[in-house]
Each structure stands twice: as structure tokens, then as C-alpha cells.
Short mmCIF file of C-alpha atoms in Angstrom, two decimals:
data_model
loop_
_atom_site.label_atom_id
_atom_site.label_comp_id
_atom_site.label_asym_id
_atom_site.label_seq_id
_atom_site.Cartn_x
_atom_site.Cartn_y
_atom_site.Cartn_z
CA MET A 1 -8.23 45.28 -35.73
CA ARG A 2 -9.22 47.92 -38.28
CA SER A 3 -10.46 46.83 -41.65
CA PHE A 4 -8.08 46.84 -44.62
CA THR A 5 -7.93 45.72 -48.20
CA TYR A 6 -5.44 43.06 -49.23
CA GLU A 7 -3.38 42.18 -52.27
CA ARG A 8 -0.63 39.68 -53.09
CA ALA A 9 2.30 41.38 -54.81
CA GLN A 10 3.61 39.83 -58.02
CA SER A 11 7.02 41.51 -58.21
CA PRO A 12 9.15 43.84 -56.05
CA TYR A 13 8.63 46.69 -58.52
CA GLU A 14 4.89 46.17 -58.54
CA ALA A 15 4.81 45.99 -54.74
CA ALA A 16 6.74 49.23 -54.34
CA ALA A 17 4.64 50.97 -57.00
CA ALA A 18 1.41 49.85 -55.31
CA ALA A 19 2.68 50.99 -51.92
CA GLY A 20 3.48 54.41 -53.35
CA ARG A 21 0.10 54.65 -55.04
CA VAL A 22 -2.32 53.42 -52.37
CA ARG A 23 -2.81 55.62 -49.34
CA GLY A 24 -2.14 53.93 -46.00
CA ALA A 25 -0.54 50.87 -47.59
CA LYS A 26 1.93 48.66 -45.75
CA PHE A 27 3.91 45.58 -46.71
CA VAL A 28 3.44 42.38 -44.73
CA ALA A 29 5.93 39.51 -44.71
CA GLY A 30 6.37 37.54 -41.46
CA GLY A 31 3.78 39.68 -39.73
CA THR A 32 5.08 38.85 -36.25
CA ASN A 33 5.31 42.52 -35.27
CA LEU A 34 2.84 44.15 -37.65
CA ILE A 35 -0.13 41.86 -36.92
CA ASP A 36 0.41 42.34 -33.20
CA LEU A 37 0.45 46.12 -33.62
CA MET A 38 -2.61 45.99 -35.86
CA LYS A 39 -4.56 44.12 -33.20
CA LEU A 40 -3.75 46.89 -30.76
CA GLU A 41 -4.58 49.51 -33.44
CA ILE A 42 -1.14 51.04 -33.06
CA GLU A 43 -0.68 50.24 -36.74
CA THR A 44 -3.79 50.88 -38.83
CA PRO A 45 -2.91 50.21 -42.46
CA GLN A 46 -5.78 50.68 -44.93
CA HIS A 47 -4.18 48.32 -47.42
CA LEU A 48 -1.85 45.35 -46.92
CA ILE A 49 0.53 44.27 -49.65
CA ASP A 50 1.57 40.67 -49.01
CA VAL A 51 5.13 40.23 -50.30
CA ASN A 52 5.49 36.60 -49.23
CA GLY A 53 5.08 35.36 -52.81
CA LEU A 54 8.06 37.36 -54.10
CA ALA A 55 11.14 35.28 -54.86
CA LEU A 56 13.29 37.09 -52.31
CA ASP A 57 14.08 34.09 -50.14
CA LYS A 58 17.54 33.12 -51.37
CA ILE A 59 21.01 33.64 -49.90
CA GLU A 60 23.49 34.11 -52.73
CA PRO A 61 27.20 34.93 -53.01
CA THR A 62 28.04 38.42 -54.30
CA ALA A 63 30.75 39.33 -56.80
CA GLU A 64 32.65 41.00 -53.94
CA GLY A 65 32.93 37.75 -51.98
CA GLY A 66 30.08 38.49 -49.60
CA LEU A 67 26.47 37.37 -49.36
CA ARG A 68 23.20 38.79 -50.59
CA ILE A 69 20.40 37.81 -48.21
CA GLY A 70 16.94 38.04 -49.72
CA ALA A 71 14.49 40.20 -47.79
CA LEU A 72 12.21 37.22 -47.17
CA VAL A 73 14.85 34.83 -45.81
CA ARG A 74 13.41 33.70 -42.48
CA ASN A 75 15.45 34.27 -39.34
CA THR A 76 15.73 30.49 -38.80
CA ASP A 77 17.13 29.91 -42.28
CA LEU A 78 19.58 32.80 -42.05
CA ALA A 79 20.91 31.59 -38.68
CA ALA A 80 21.25 28.03 -40.00
CA ASP A 81 22.89 28.86 -43.34
CA VAL A 82 26.24 27.08 -43.43
CA ARG A 83 28.04 30.13 -44.88
CA VAL A 84 26.61 32.44 -42.25
CA ARG A 85 27.52 30.06 -39.43
CA ARG A 86 31.07 29.70 -40.74
CA ASP A 87 31.88 33.20 -42.02
CA TYR A 88 29.52 35.51 -40.09
CA PRO A 89 28.94 33.67 -36.79
CA VAL A 90 28.07 36.91 -34.98
CA LEU A 91 24.97 37.07 -37.20
CA SER A 92 23.88 33.51 -36.43
CA ARG A 93 24.45 34.14 -32.73
CA ALA A 94 22.44 37.36 -32.76
CA LEU A 95 19.55 35.71 -34.58
CA VAL A 96 19.22 32.75 -32.23
CA ALA A 97 19.46 35.11 -29.23
CA GLY A 98 16.20 36.71 -30.34
CA ALA A 99 12.55 35.68 -29.98
CA THR A 100 11.53 31.99 -30.06
CA GLY A 101 11.73 29.08 -32.47
CA GLN A 102 8.19 29.78 -33.69
CA LEU A 103 8.81 33.48 -34.28
CA ARG A 104 12.16 32.92 -35.99
CA ASN A 105 10.41 30.54 -38.42
CA MET A 106 8.09 33.39 -39.40
CA ALA A 107 10.16 36.57 -39.11
CA THR A 108 12.05 37.80 -42.15
CA THR A 109 15.38 39.56 -42.63
CA ALA A 110 13.78 42.79 -43.83
CA GLY A 111 11.02 42.70 -41.25
CA ASN A 112 13.52 42.23 -38.45
CA LEU A 113 15.21 45.52 -39.44
CA LEU A 114 11.81 47.24 -39.45
CA GLN A 115 10.68 46.11 -36.00
CA ARG A 116 9.09 48.79 -33.87
CA THR A 117 10.24 49.50 -30.34
CA ARG A 118 8.80 47.54 -27.42
CA CYS A 119 8.62 50.67 -25.25
CA PRO A 120 5.56 50.11 -23.02
CA TYR A 121 4.35 53.67 -23.64
CA PHE A 122 4.43 53.08 -27.39
CA TYR A 123 2.35 49.93 -26.85
CA ASP A 124 -0.24 51.54 -24.58
CA THR A 125 -2.58 53.70 -26.62
CA ASN A 126 -3.79 55.42 -23.43
CA GLN A 127 -0.32 56.89 -22.89
CA PRO A 128 1.38 59.78 -24.62
CA CYS A 129 3.99 58.76 -27.18
CA ASN A 130 5.70 60.97 -29.75
CA LYS A 131 6.56 57.94 -31.83
CA ARG A 132 3.02 56.57 -32.06
CA ALA A 133 1.20 59.91 -31.95
CA PRO A 134 3.62 62.78 -32.74
CA GLY A 135 3.29 65.78 -30.46
CA THR A 136 1.58 63.98 -27.57
CA GLY A 137 4.70 63.80 -25.42
CA CYS A 138 6.80 60.99 -24.01
CA GLY A 139 5.55 58.87 -21.14
CA ALA A 140 8.89 57.14 -20.69
CA ILE A 141 10.84 60.32 -19.88
CA GLY A 142 10.12 60.66 -16.19
CA GLY A 143 8.19 57.39 -16.22
CA TYR A 144 9.18 53.75 -16.11
CA ASN A 145 12.36 53.74 -18.18
CA ARG A 146 14.64 51.03 -16.86
CA GLN A 147 14.82 49.41 -20.31
CA HIS A 148 15.24 52.61 -22.29
CA ALA A 149 18.02 54.20 -24.31
CA ILE A 150 21.08 55.83 -22.79
CA VAL A 151 22.74 57.26 -25.91
CA GLY A 152 21.43 59.17 -28.91
CA VAL A 153 18.29 60.07 -26.97
CA SER A 154 16.27 63.25 -27.47
CA ASP A 155 13.78 65.27 -25.44
CA THR A 156 10.98 63.62 -27.40
CA CYS A 157 11.91 59.92 -27.24
CA ILE A 158 14.16 57.49 -25.35
CA ALA A 159 12.96 54.27 -26.99
CA THR A 160 15.36 51.52 -28.04
CA HIS A 161 15.49 49.50 -31.23
CA PRO A 162 14.61 45.93 -30.24
CA SER A 163 16.45 43.91 -32.89
CA ASP A 164 19.39 41.63 -32.15
CA MET A 165 19.98 40.83 -35.82
CA ALA A 166 20.40 44.49 -36.73
CA VAL A 167 23.21 44.87 -34.17
CA ALA A 168 25.14 42.09 -35.89
CA MET A 169 24.37 43.61 -39.30
CA ARG A 170 25.81 46.90 -38.04
CA VAL A 171 29.08 45.37 -36.83
CA LEU A 172 29.36 43.55 -40.18
CA ASP A 173 28.82 46.76 -42.22
CA ALA A 174 25.79 45.36 -44.06
CA GLY A 175 23.97 47.20 -46.82
CA VAL A 176 20.20 47.40 -47.31
CA GLU A 177 19.08 47.07 -50.94
CA THR A 178 15.75 48.57 -51.86
CA VAL A 179 13.43 49.40 -54.72
CA LYS A 180 11.51 52.68 -54.57
CA SER A 181 7.99 53.17 -55.81
CA ASP A 182 9.36 54.96 -58.91
CA GLY A 183 11.26 51.79 -59.79
CA THR A 184 14.75 53.04 -58.90
CA THR A 185 16.99 50.93 -56.68
CA ARG A 186 19.62 51.82 -54.12
CA SER A 187 21.76 50.38 -51.35
CA ILE A 188 21.66 52.06 -47.96
CA PRO A 189 24.60 51.45 -45.58
CA ILE A 190 23.22 49.94 -42.37
CA ALA A 191 24.84 52.81 -40.45
CA ASP A 192 22.48 55.22 -42.19
CA PHE A 193 19.44 52.98 -42.28
CA HIS A 194 18.09 53.51 -38.76
CA LYS A 195 17.55 57.06 -37.48
CA LEU A 196 18.05 58.64 -34.08
CA PRO A 197 14.81 60.02 -32.64
CA GLY A 198 15.58 63.76 -32.73
CA ASN A 199 12.34 65.69 -33.02
CA THR A 200 10.73 63.07 -35.27
CA PRO A 201 10.85 59.73 -33.43
CA ASN A 202 8.06 58.52 -35.72
CA VAL A 203 10.61 58.51 -38.58
CA GLU A 204 12.65 55.42 -37.83
CA THR A 205 14.46 54.56 -41.05
CA ALA A 206 15.86 56.12 -44.23
CA LEU A 207 13.15 54.44 -46.32
CA THR A 208 10.92 56.71 -48.38
CA GLY A 209 7.19 56.15 -48.87
CA GLY A 210 6.52 52.83 -50.59
CA GLU A 211 10.21 51.83 -50.68
CA LEU A 212 10.63 48.04 -50.38
CA ILE A 213 13.66 46.25 -48.96
CA THR A 214 14.71 43.53 -51.42
CA ALA A 215 17.92 42.25 -49.80
CA VAL A 216 20.58 42.80 -47.18
CA THR A 217 24.16 42.43 -48.35
CA LEU A 218 27.19 41.43 -46.29
CA PRO A 219 30.72 42.39 -47.37
CA LYS A 220 33.28 39.63 -47.68
CA PRO A 221 34.05 37.90 -44.37
CA VAL A 222 36.42 39.70 -41.99
CA GLY A 223 37.28 36.67 -39.85
CA GLY A 224 38.25 37.21 -36.22
CA ALA A 225 36.61 35.88 -33.09
CA GLN A 226 32.96 36.85 -33.37
CA SER A 227 30.43 36.83 -30.57
CA TYR A 228 27.05 38.20 -29.58
CA ARG A 229 26.54 38.62 -25.85
CA LYS A 230 23.05 39.48 -24.74
CA VAL A 231 22.14 40.46 -21.18
CA ARG A 232 18.44 40.23 -20.37
CA ASP A 233 16.03 39.75 -17.51
CA ARG A 234 15.48 36.06 -18.26
CA ALA A 235 17.58 33.46 -20.06
CA SER A 236 15.41 33.16 -23.17
CA PHE A 237 12.70 35.04 -25.08
CA ALA A 238 13.39 38.53 -23.72
CA PHE A 239 14.63 41.73 -25.28
CA ALA A 240 18.13 42.89 -24.47
CA LEU A 241 18.92 45.20 -21.59
CA VAL A 242 22.33 45.43 -23.22
CA SER A 243 23.88 43.40 -26.01
CA ALA A 244 27.26 43.51 -27.71
CA ALA A 245 28.18 42.19 -31.15
CA THR A 246 31.95 41.94 -31.28
CA ILE A 247 34.58 40.94 -33.83
CA MET A 248 38.03 40.69 -32.25
CA GLN A 249 41.18 40.19 -34.34
CA ARG A 250 44.38 38.48 -33.24
CA ASP A 251 46.33 41.77 -33.34
CA GLY A 252 44.07 43.17 -30.62
CA SER A 253 41.98 45.36 -32.91
CA GLY A 254 38.27 44.84 -33.05
CA ARG A 255 34.77 46.10 -33.73
CA VAL A 256 31.79 46.42 -31.45
CA ALA A 257 28.12 47.35 -31.91
CA LEU A 258 25.65 47.57 -29.06
CA GLY A 259 21.98 46.72 -28.74
CA GLY A 260 19.51 47.82 -26.08
CA VAL A 261 21.11 51.23 -25.54
CA ALA A 262 19.86 53.42 -28.40
CA HIS A 263 17.17 54.08 -31.00
CA LYS A 264 19.39 52.19 -33.46
CA PRO A 265 22.22 49.66 -33.31
CA TRP A 266 24.96 51.70 -31.62
CA ARG A 267 28.44 51.74 -33.08
CA VAL A 268 31.12 54.41 -32.81
CA GLU A 269 33.98 53.50 -35.13
CA ALA A 270 36.34 55.97 -33.38
CA ALA A 271 35.87 54.07 -30.10
CA GLU A 272 37.21 50.90 -31.71
CA GLY A 273 40.68 52.53 -31.87
CA GLU A 274 40.75 52.06 -28.09
CA MET A 275 40.22 48.30 -28.28
CA ARG A 276 43.78 47.40 -27.25
CA ARG A 277 43.38 49.53 -24.12
CA GLY A 278 40.43 47.43 -23.00
CA ALA A 279 36.72 47.59 -22.33
CA LYS A 280 36.77 50.65 -20.06
CA ALA A 281 38.51 52.83 -22.64
CA VAL A 282 36.24 51.65 -25.45
CA THR A 283 33.10 52.12 -23.38
CA GLU A 284 34.10 55.67 -22.39
CA ARG A 285 34.22 56.60 -26.08
CA LEU A 286 31.17 54.54 -27.07
CA LEU A 287 28.98 56.09 -24.38
CA ALA A 288 30.69 59.50 -24.19
CA ASP A 289 27.42 61.32 -24.70
CA ALA A 290 25.30 59.06 -22.52
CA ARG A 291 22.23 60.62 -20.95
CA THR A 292 20.89 58.19 -18.42
CA THR A 293 17.96 58.18 -16.03
CA GLU A 294 17.99 56.99 -12.46
CA GLN A 295 16.49 53.70 -13.58
CA ASN A 296 18.68 52.90 -16.59
CA ALA A 297 22.06 54.26 -15.44
CA PHE A 298 23.04 50.66 -14.68
CA LYS A 299 23.40 50.10 -18.41
CA VAL A 300 26.69 52.08 -18.53
CA PRO A 301 28.66 49.70 -16.29
CA LEU A 302 26.74 46.79 -17.83
CA VAL A 303 28.03 47.73 -21.29
CA GLU A 304 31.60 47.87 -19.99
CA ARG A 305 31.32 44.49 -18.28
CA THR A 306 29.64 42.87 -21.28
CA LEU A 307 32.39 44.16 -23.54
CA ALA A 308 35.08 43.08 -21.08
CA ALA A 309 33.63 39.57 -21.09
CA ALA A 310 33.60 39.50 -24.89
CA ILE A 311 37.22 40.69 -25.09
CA THR A 312 38.34 38.15 -22.50
CA GLU A 313 36.51 35.35 -24.28
CA ALA A 314 38.06 36.28 -27.62
CA ARG A 315 41.57 36.23 -26.15
CA THR A 316 41.30 32.83 -24.50
CA MET B 1 -31.62 6.65 -18.57
CA THR B 2 -30.69 8.27 -21.80
CA ASP B 3 -27.22 8.08 -23.22
CA PHE B 4 -26.91 11.87 -23.32
CA ASN B 5 -23.35 12.31 -22.19
CA PRO B 6 -21.88 15.44 -23.72
CA THR B 7 -18.22 16.26 -23.47
CA ARG B 8 -17.22 19.91 -23.53
CA ARG B 9 -15.67 19.38 -26.93
CA SER B 10 -18.73 17.76 -28.52
CA PHE B 11 -20.95 20.45 -27.00
CA LEU B 12 -18.80 23.23 -28.47
CA LYS B 13 -18.77 21.56 -31.85
CA ALA B 14 -22.54 21.09 -31.86
CA THR B 15 -23.28 24.67 -30.85
CA ALA B 16 -20.76 26.05 -33.32
CA ALA B 17 -22.35 24.08 -36.12
CA ALA B 18 -25.81 25.18 -35.09
CA SER B 19 -24.95 28.88 -34.90
CA GLY B 20 -23.22 28.55 -38.26
CA ALA B 21 -26.39 27.13 -39.79
CA VAL B 22 -28.50 29.97 -38.44
CA ALA B 23 -26.11 32.72 -39.47
CA ALA B 24 -25.14 31.36 -42.85
CA GLY B 25 -26.13 33.57 -45.74
CA PRO B 26 -24.81 33.75 -49.28
CA LEU B 27 -21.31 35.28 -49.20
CA LEU B 28 -21.99 37.05 -45.95
CA PRO B 29 -18.83 38.54 -44.50
CA ASP B 30 -17.81 36.65 -41.43
CA ALA B 31 -18.83 38.94 -38.62
CA GLU B 32 -17.43 36.72 -35.87
CA ALA B 33 -13.98 36.90 -37.44
CA ALA B 34 -14.06 40.64 -37.84
CA GLY B 35 -12.82 41.34 -34.35
CA ALA B 36 -13.84 43.43 -31.41
CA GLY B 37 -16.72 45.80 -31.63
CA ASP B 38 -16.14 47.20 -35.10
CA ALA B 39 -19.36 45.90 -36.60
CA GLY B 40 -21.49 48.69 -37.94
CA LYS B 41 -18.71 51.28 -37.73
CA GLU B 42 -17.18 50.33 -41.04
CA ALA B 43 -18.26 49.09 -44.41
CA ALA B 44 -18.16 45.32 -44.74
CA PRO B 45 -14.61 44.44 -45.74
CA ALA B 46 -13.90 42.73 -49.04
CA THR B 47 -13.47 39.04 -48.39
CA VAL B 48 -10.68 36.97 -49.87
CA ASN B 49 -10.69 33.38 -51.09
CA VAL B 50 -8.18 31.20 -49.29
CA LEU B 51 -7.32 27.53 -49.67
CA LEU B 52 -6.05 25.99 -46.45
CA ARG B 53 -4.85 22.39 -46.44
CA VAL B 54 -5.46 21.38 -42.85
CA ASN B 55 -4.51 17.93 -41.57
CA GLY B 56 -4.68 16.58 -45.10
CA ALA B 57 -8.08 18.04 -46.05
CA ASP B 58 -8.55 21.02 -48.38
CA HIS B 59 -10.76 23.87 -47.20
CA GLN B 60 -11.73 26.68 -49.52
CA LEU B 61 -12.72 29.61 -47.31
CA LEU B 62 -14.01 33.09 -47.97
CA LEU B 63 -12.42 35.18 -45.24
CA ASP B 64 -12.27 38.69 -43.91
CA PRO B 65 -8.55 39.44 -44.43
CA ARG B 66 -8.24 40.21 -40.71
CA THR B 67 -8.85 36.56 -39.83
CA THR B 68 -5.77 34.99 -38.26
CA VAL B 69 -4.86 31.39 -38.99
CA LEU B 70 -5.85 30.63 -35.40
CA ASP B 71 -9.33 32.14 -35.79
CA ALA B 72 -9.82 30.39 -39.14
CA LEU B 73 -8.95 27.05 -37.52
CA ARG B 74 -11.07 27.54 -34.43
CA GLU B 75 -14.05 29.58 -35.61
CA ARG B 76 -14.45 28.43 -39.21
CA LEU B 77 -13.10 24.89 -39.25
CA HIS B 78 -14.05 24.21 -35.62
CA LEU B 79 -10.65 22.72 -34.89
CA THR B 80 -10.53 23.96 -31.33
CA GLY B 81 -7.43 22.06 -30.28
CA SER B 82 -5.20 25.04 -31.05
CA LYS B 83 -5.72 27.45 -28.17
CA LYS B 84 -5.90 31.22 -27.93
CA GLY B 85 -3.81 32.17 -24.92
CA CYS B 86 -2.35 35.65 -25.23
CA ASP B 87 -3.22 36.34 -28.91
CA GLN B 88 0.09 38.24 -29.07
CA GLY B 89 2.60 35.55 -30.00
CA GLN B 90 4.00 35.38 -26.49
CA CYS B 91 2.58 32.16 -25.00
CA GLY B 92 2.74 29.54 -27.77
CA ALA B 93 -0.66 27.96 -27.01
CA CYS B 94 -1.67 28.50 -30.65
CA THR B 95 1.41 26.78 -32.12
CA VAL B 96 0.69 24.81 -35.29
CA ILE B 97 2.95 23.38 -37.98
CA ILE B 98 2.75 25.21 -41.31
CA ASN B 99 4.60 23.68 -44.27
CA GLY B 100 6.68 21.71 -41.78
CA ARG B 101 7.61 24.66 -39.56
CA ARG B 102 6.14 25.49 -36.15
CA MET B 103 4.55 28.92 -36.01
CA VAL B 104 2.28 30.90 -33.72
CA SER B 105 -1.02 30.90 -35.60
CA CYS B 106 -2.31 34.03 -33.80
CA LEU B 107 0.28 36.30 -35.42
CA THR B 108 -0.28 35.41 -39.03
CA LEU B 109 -3.25 36.06 -41.28
CA ALA B 110 -5.00 33.19 -43.02
CA VAL B 111 -4.89 35.09 -46.34
CA MET B 112 -1.09 34.90 -46.14
CA HIS B 113 -1.29 31.10 -46.26
CA ASP B 114 -3.21 30.36 -49.45
CA GLY B 115 -2.36 26.78 -50.43
CA ASP B 116 -0.25 26.12 -47.32
CA SER B 117 -0.33 22.83 -45.44
CA ILE B 118 -1.22 23.16 -41.78
CA THR B 119 -0.95 20.45 -39.14
CA THR B 120 -2.79 21.01 -35.88
CA ILE B 121 -2.93 18.85 -32.79
CA GLU B 122 -5.97 17.13 -34.33
CA GLY B 123 -3.81 16.07 -37.29
CA LEU B 124 -0.90 14.69 -35.29
CA GLY B 125 -2.77 11.77 -33.77
CA THR B 126 -6.18 10.56 -32.73
CA PRO B 127 -7.44 9.35 -29.33
CA ALA B 128 -7.19 5.78 -30.61
CA ASN B 129 -3.85 6.29 -32.31
CA LEU B 130 -1.81 8.87 -30.43
CA HIS B 131 1.28 10.48 -31.88
CA PRO B 132 4.31 9.33 -29.84
CA MET B 133 4.63 12.86 -28.43
CA GLN B 134 0.99 12.83 -27.30
CA ALA B 135 1.47 9.43 -25.67
CA ALA B 136 4.63 10.63 -23.93
CA PHE B 137 2.86 13.71 -22.55
CA VAL B 138 0.18 11.41 -21.09
CA LYS B 139 2.73 9.00 -19.66
CA HIS B 140 4.88 11.72 -18.07
CA ASP B 141 2.03 13.95 -16.92
CA GLY B 142 3.26 16.78 -19.13
CA TYR B 143 0.36 19.06 -18.16
CA GLN B 144 -2.07 19.98 -15.43
CA CYS B 145 -4.87 22.12 -16.88
CA GLY B 146 -3.98 21.13 -20.43
CA TYR B 147 -4.56 24.51 -22.06
CA CYS B 148 -1.00 24.93 -23.33
CA THR B 149 -0.66 21.25 -24.22
CA PRO B 150 -1.69 21.23 -27.91
CA GLY B 151 0.79 24.05 -28.57
CA GLN B 152 3.47 22.35 -26.49
CA ILE B 153 3.06 19.10 -28.43
CA CYS B 154 3.02 20.69 -31.90
CA SER B 155 6.02 22.79 -30.90
CA ALA B 156 7.93 19.81 -29.49
CA VAL B 157 7.36 17.66 -32.59
CA ALA B 158 8.62 20.39 -34.92
CA MET B 159 11.42 21.33 -32.51
CA LEU B 160 12.94 17.85 -32.71
CA ASP B 161 12.84 18.15 -36.51
CA GLU B 162 14.71 21.46 -36.24
CA ILE B 163 17.51 19.82 -34.23
CA ARG B 164 17.67 16.94 -36.71
CA SER B 165 17.97 19.35 -39.63
CA GLY B 166 20.89 21.14 -37.98
CA ILE B 167 19.27 24.44 -37.01
CA PRO B 168 21.33 26.02 -34.21
CA SER B 169 19.98 27.58 -31.02
CA HIS B 170 21.18 30.10 -28.46
CA VAL B 171 22.73 27.31 -26.37
CA THR B 172 24.40 25.42 -29.25
CA GLU B 173 28.10 25.50 -28.36
CA ASP B 174 29.66 24.88 -31.76
CA LEU B 175 27.88 26.61 -34.64
CA ASN B 176 29.76 24.49 -37.15
CA ALA B 177 28.75 21.14 -35.66
CA ALA B 178 25.37 19.43 -35.66
CA PRO B 179 23.34 20.54 -32.63
CA GLN B 180 22.80 17.84 -30.00
CA ALA B 181 19.41 16.76 -28.70
CA THR B 182 20.05 17.57 -25.05
CA VAL B 183 17.80 18.76 -22.25
CA VAL B 184 19.57 22.12 -22.31
CA GLU B 185 18.70 22.45 -26.01
CA PHE B 186 15.09 21.38 -25.41
CA ARG B 187 14.61 23.98 -22.68
CA GLU B 188 15.97 26.82 -24.79
CA ARG B 189 14.10 25.77 -27.91
CA MET B 190 10.78 25.37 -26.06
CA SER B 191 10.95 28.84 -24.47
CA GLY B 192 8.15 30.05 -26.74
CA ASN B 193 5.66 27.72 -25.03
CA ILE B 194 4.59 28.94 -21.63
CA CYS B 195 2.97 26.57 -19.12
CA ARG B 196 1.32 28.43 -16.31
CA CYS B 197 0.83 25.23 -14.31
CA GLY B 198 4.58 24.71 -14.43
CA ALA B 199 4.69 21.23 -15.94
CA TYR B 200 8.01 22.02 -17.58
CA SER B 201 10.08 19.24 -16.06
CA ASN B 202 7.53 16.62 -17.14
CA ILE B 203 7.29 18.15 -20.60
CA ILE B 204 11.06 17.82 -20.92
CA ASP B 205 10.80 14.18 -19.78
CA ALA B 206 8.19 13.50 -22.47
CA ILE B 207 10.29 15.14 -25.19
CA SER B 208 13.38 13.28 -24.03
CA GLU B 209 11.58 9.96 -24.26
CA VAL B 210 10.32 10.63 -27.78
CA ASN B 211 13.75 11.78 -28.86
CA GLY B 212 15.32 8.61 -27.48
CA ARG B 213 13.08 6.34 -29.52
CA PRO B 214 14.46 4.78 -32.67
CA ALA B 215 13.11 6.57 -35.73
#
């Protein structure tokens, strides 16, 4: 691990200001992804700003009837919150489908959104990777890419976003509240938060330099039958090949967001108009622009079948 | 005959203490904690004062900020029960209980835990007075080589607490009801502790026995 200097932030504003001021600074909260990447020298921050002492660990009701989830709320506590379990069960389900008990006790809400891809070429510093080292090429295109993205891909990157939680946040229309290093605050719709790779796969989110996530907000509950179905190579502690966060209403309408298929949680609102016609029709719209490889083409029928199972489950 | 009868553990402790005595200098940055092969390439990093409350005892340490909780426990406090398996948060051998929650100590920096209370396998029980989970692992043969065992036991103890406090898992059927302490739940919740010898069924037997005991 490369050497770095360390400070404990005293307030969100101070943390964001420090991150904007100090070159090579990064925030650390749970550390479950960052520390791992620092050991491999994929991440080499020169300065770490520890935000664990900030009072951002509460889940509070909003004036609009939703919830404001502090950036530091641990995955375990978010999944176990009685309001989340009752009113946003797709979020609880997505959280407990990810990682392990130990990691969920450490990982935070904001950090989960900021996870880096688990693409093996990103993780291997001997391999080319436009995300880790822009301009070096992509080892996954033409390489081992069974786990990689099938929609929203570019000629520079076919990595997937690894989060389960973010897929549920996307289907729930969450908002990401931040403070910038100049002290201004904003809320970024989750749909705009994660970026597609394009020609800059190293730019993964809408955050600007030094910007700190302070909370994630959920709109008021939408009800319906909510589920998170995750298909993976083993029954526990594995990233999704395909996952589907669904909210199905009694009138046959519904929402769906996918994990494991794109550089961001994948949702196409226009496809949801096809929900009454079934999984095949929805999937055709959701994956209309799919660009698969020989190894990951199986994900297209897998999405349809996963969605079909979710629709069937919701109707029984 | 002499009564020289070293165990591996006492030998490691003795040599660690001896090398510490030789190397100790005033406020010398901890080279052993600084990681692979960087010595000499970089300026000595600024050290940070950290208070760790480990198994009921306070330890004020001056640490290179790169030091993980696991390395602080093993290399500085010589509590070698917590094991370094993968050092990537994937195997669970380093599991300890921090402020009541099980965590993988390899993926968190000691400086992030100033003032935190840490329980390691050494703090759960002693050879003369085993924690019920330790005794159950012995009784049910919940290990072969034993390398994953301290992590398995710390994880299992905290895992039962998680069920009791109503934290759901991937296999919990009803999110709005209290989760049940079943074998299916144990298996899912223990998936972060890998046992390469494959003692899983005996580990589940040990956990089941402890769970069945009156509180």
C-alpha cells in the first residue's frame, strides 16, 4: 500500500473543503472496497479523509413522506430498519443479497453507491484497463467477459457496476444529496448519478472533485409487491450475473431495474409500459440496444426469465 | 531433562517480543506495518495516535496509518489468534467483533477505530474457561487445520446476536417477522467464513448447539 496522510473530518462541509483543497485526497467510510484497492495499488490516495465521525448515520422521515438515509448508515442497519423492511422491502432484499454479514456491518450507504467494478482486468494491474489507466485499452473486450455488461457498453469499457443496493435505489427513484467543496449542496437523481462508460470509463459518477455524499433520500412509499431476484454463480457471497429489482402493482403495471448488465443500474422507464404484456415484451425494450459477446449473450434470456419469475411471484 | 517444551504460540510470542526489543527506538515509524517493499522508496509516513480497547485492555499505539486492525492486533499487540487468510475480505479468517459487530479486520484501518472496543478470539474465552462457542467447536470437531476457526467462532457468536436483534438475511422469508435461528439461516449468515478443510457441517452443529442453550 502506498503511503498517505490521514485526517478525521469534523463536519461534512469541512470534509468536502479539505477534499477539494488537498491533491489526491479521498474519503474513507466503511473502507471495504477502498482499502482492498489500496492494497493492490489500484487506488493510491495521497490523503485519506476519514468521515466516520460525522453524524450522518441516521435514518429520518422527510417532509414528503419518504426517508432520508444518512451516508454513513451501515448496510446492515439500513436492511434491518423497520420502515425500510415495511415500506421499501426491495431495498432490504437487495442489501441482504450482497456481500456477507461482516461486510454489511462495515459498508455504508454512500460507499455502496461508489463501489468500483469487480472486472478482473480492472483488478489486475498487469492488464490494460481504460477505467484504471485511461488510454491503455480494454482487456475484457475480446478477453474473458462472461460477467460483463450487455447494454450501455462502449468500445472502451464493458465493466458492470457491482452494487445490489444501487439497483433497488434506482427502482425506488432515490436521490443522492451532496455537499461540494465550495459548500453548496445539491440532490442528484439516482438515474443521473452513475455514468455510462462512453470514452471516459474512469468517470463513474456525477460527483465533482471533493464532493461528499451526505444522504440518500427515498420518495414516499409506492407500495406494490416488491422483490429483488439475484442470479449468481453460487448461492451466497457472489456478485450478480443478472439481478432484477421489481415493484409490481395490482393493476398489472410495474417497475424494473436490472443489475449485472450495465455500467450502472439499468432502468428504461419506457419499457415498463409493456409490463402487462409480460417479461418478453419488457425485456425486448429494456435490452433493445444490447451488445453481447459470445460469453455473456446468455444474460439476455436470463434477464427475461428472471423478470418472468418476478412477475409470476408478484401475481400469486 | 529440561522442561523446555515450546508451543508454536509461545515461540512466536517470545520471538516477536525479542525482535520488538531490538528494533524499538523512540517514535520510530513501524517498518513492519508499512507493507510490502516500500521501505526506502518513500519518506517515513506521519504516524497517528490510536487508542484500541482490545479484550478489555486499553492500548495506546502510534501507528503508520496504513496499518490494518488485523496487523495492529497481530504485529503490535501480538494477539495472533485472528488470522490473515486472503487479506482481501473474502475468507473471514480475520473476523473480530468491533463495538459488538463482526467485521473483517483486514479491510479496515486501525486509525479508523480510535477508542473502539475490539473482541478477538483471545477475549472470548480462555483455555481454562472456554466460551460456549469454543467448547461447542471442540465437541463437534468444527475444524481440521484450525486456521479459519478463530474467525468462524467470532463470526458465529456475533451472528447469533444479529438474529436475536432481528437483522434479516437473504433467506429470511418474512421481512416483517423476527428471523428464526435455523440451519438455513446459519449457513447463509456464515457465508463470509470460508473453511478450506470443509468442516462446515460440524460448524453448523456447534452453532446449533450453542443456539439451543438457555441464555
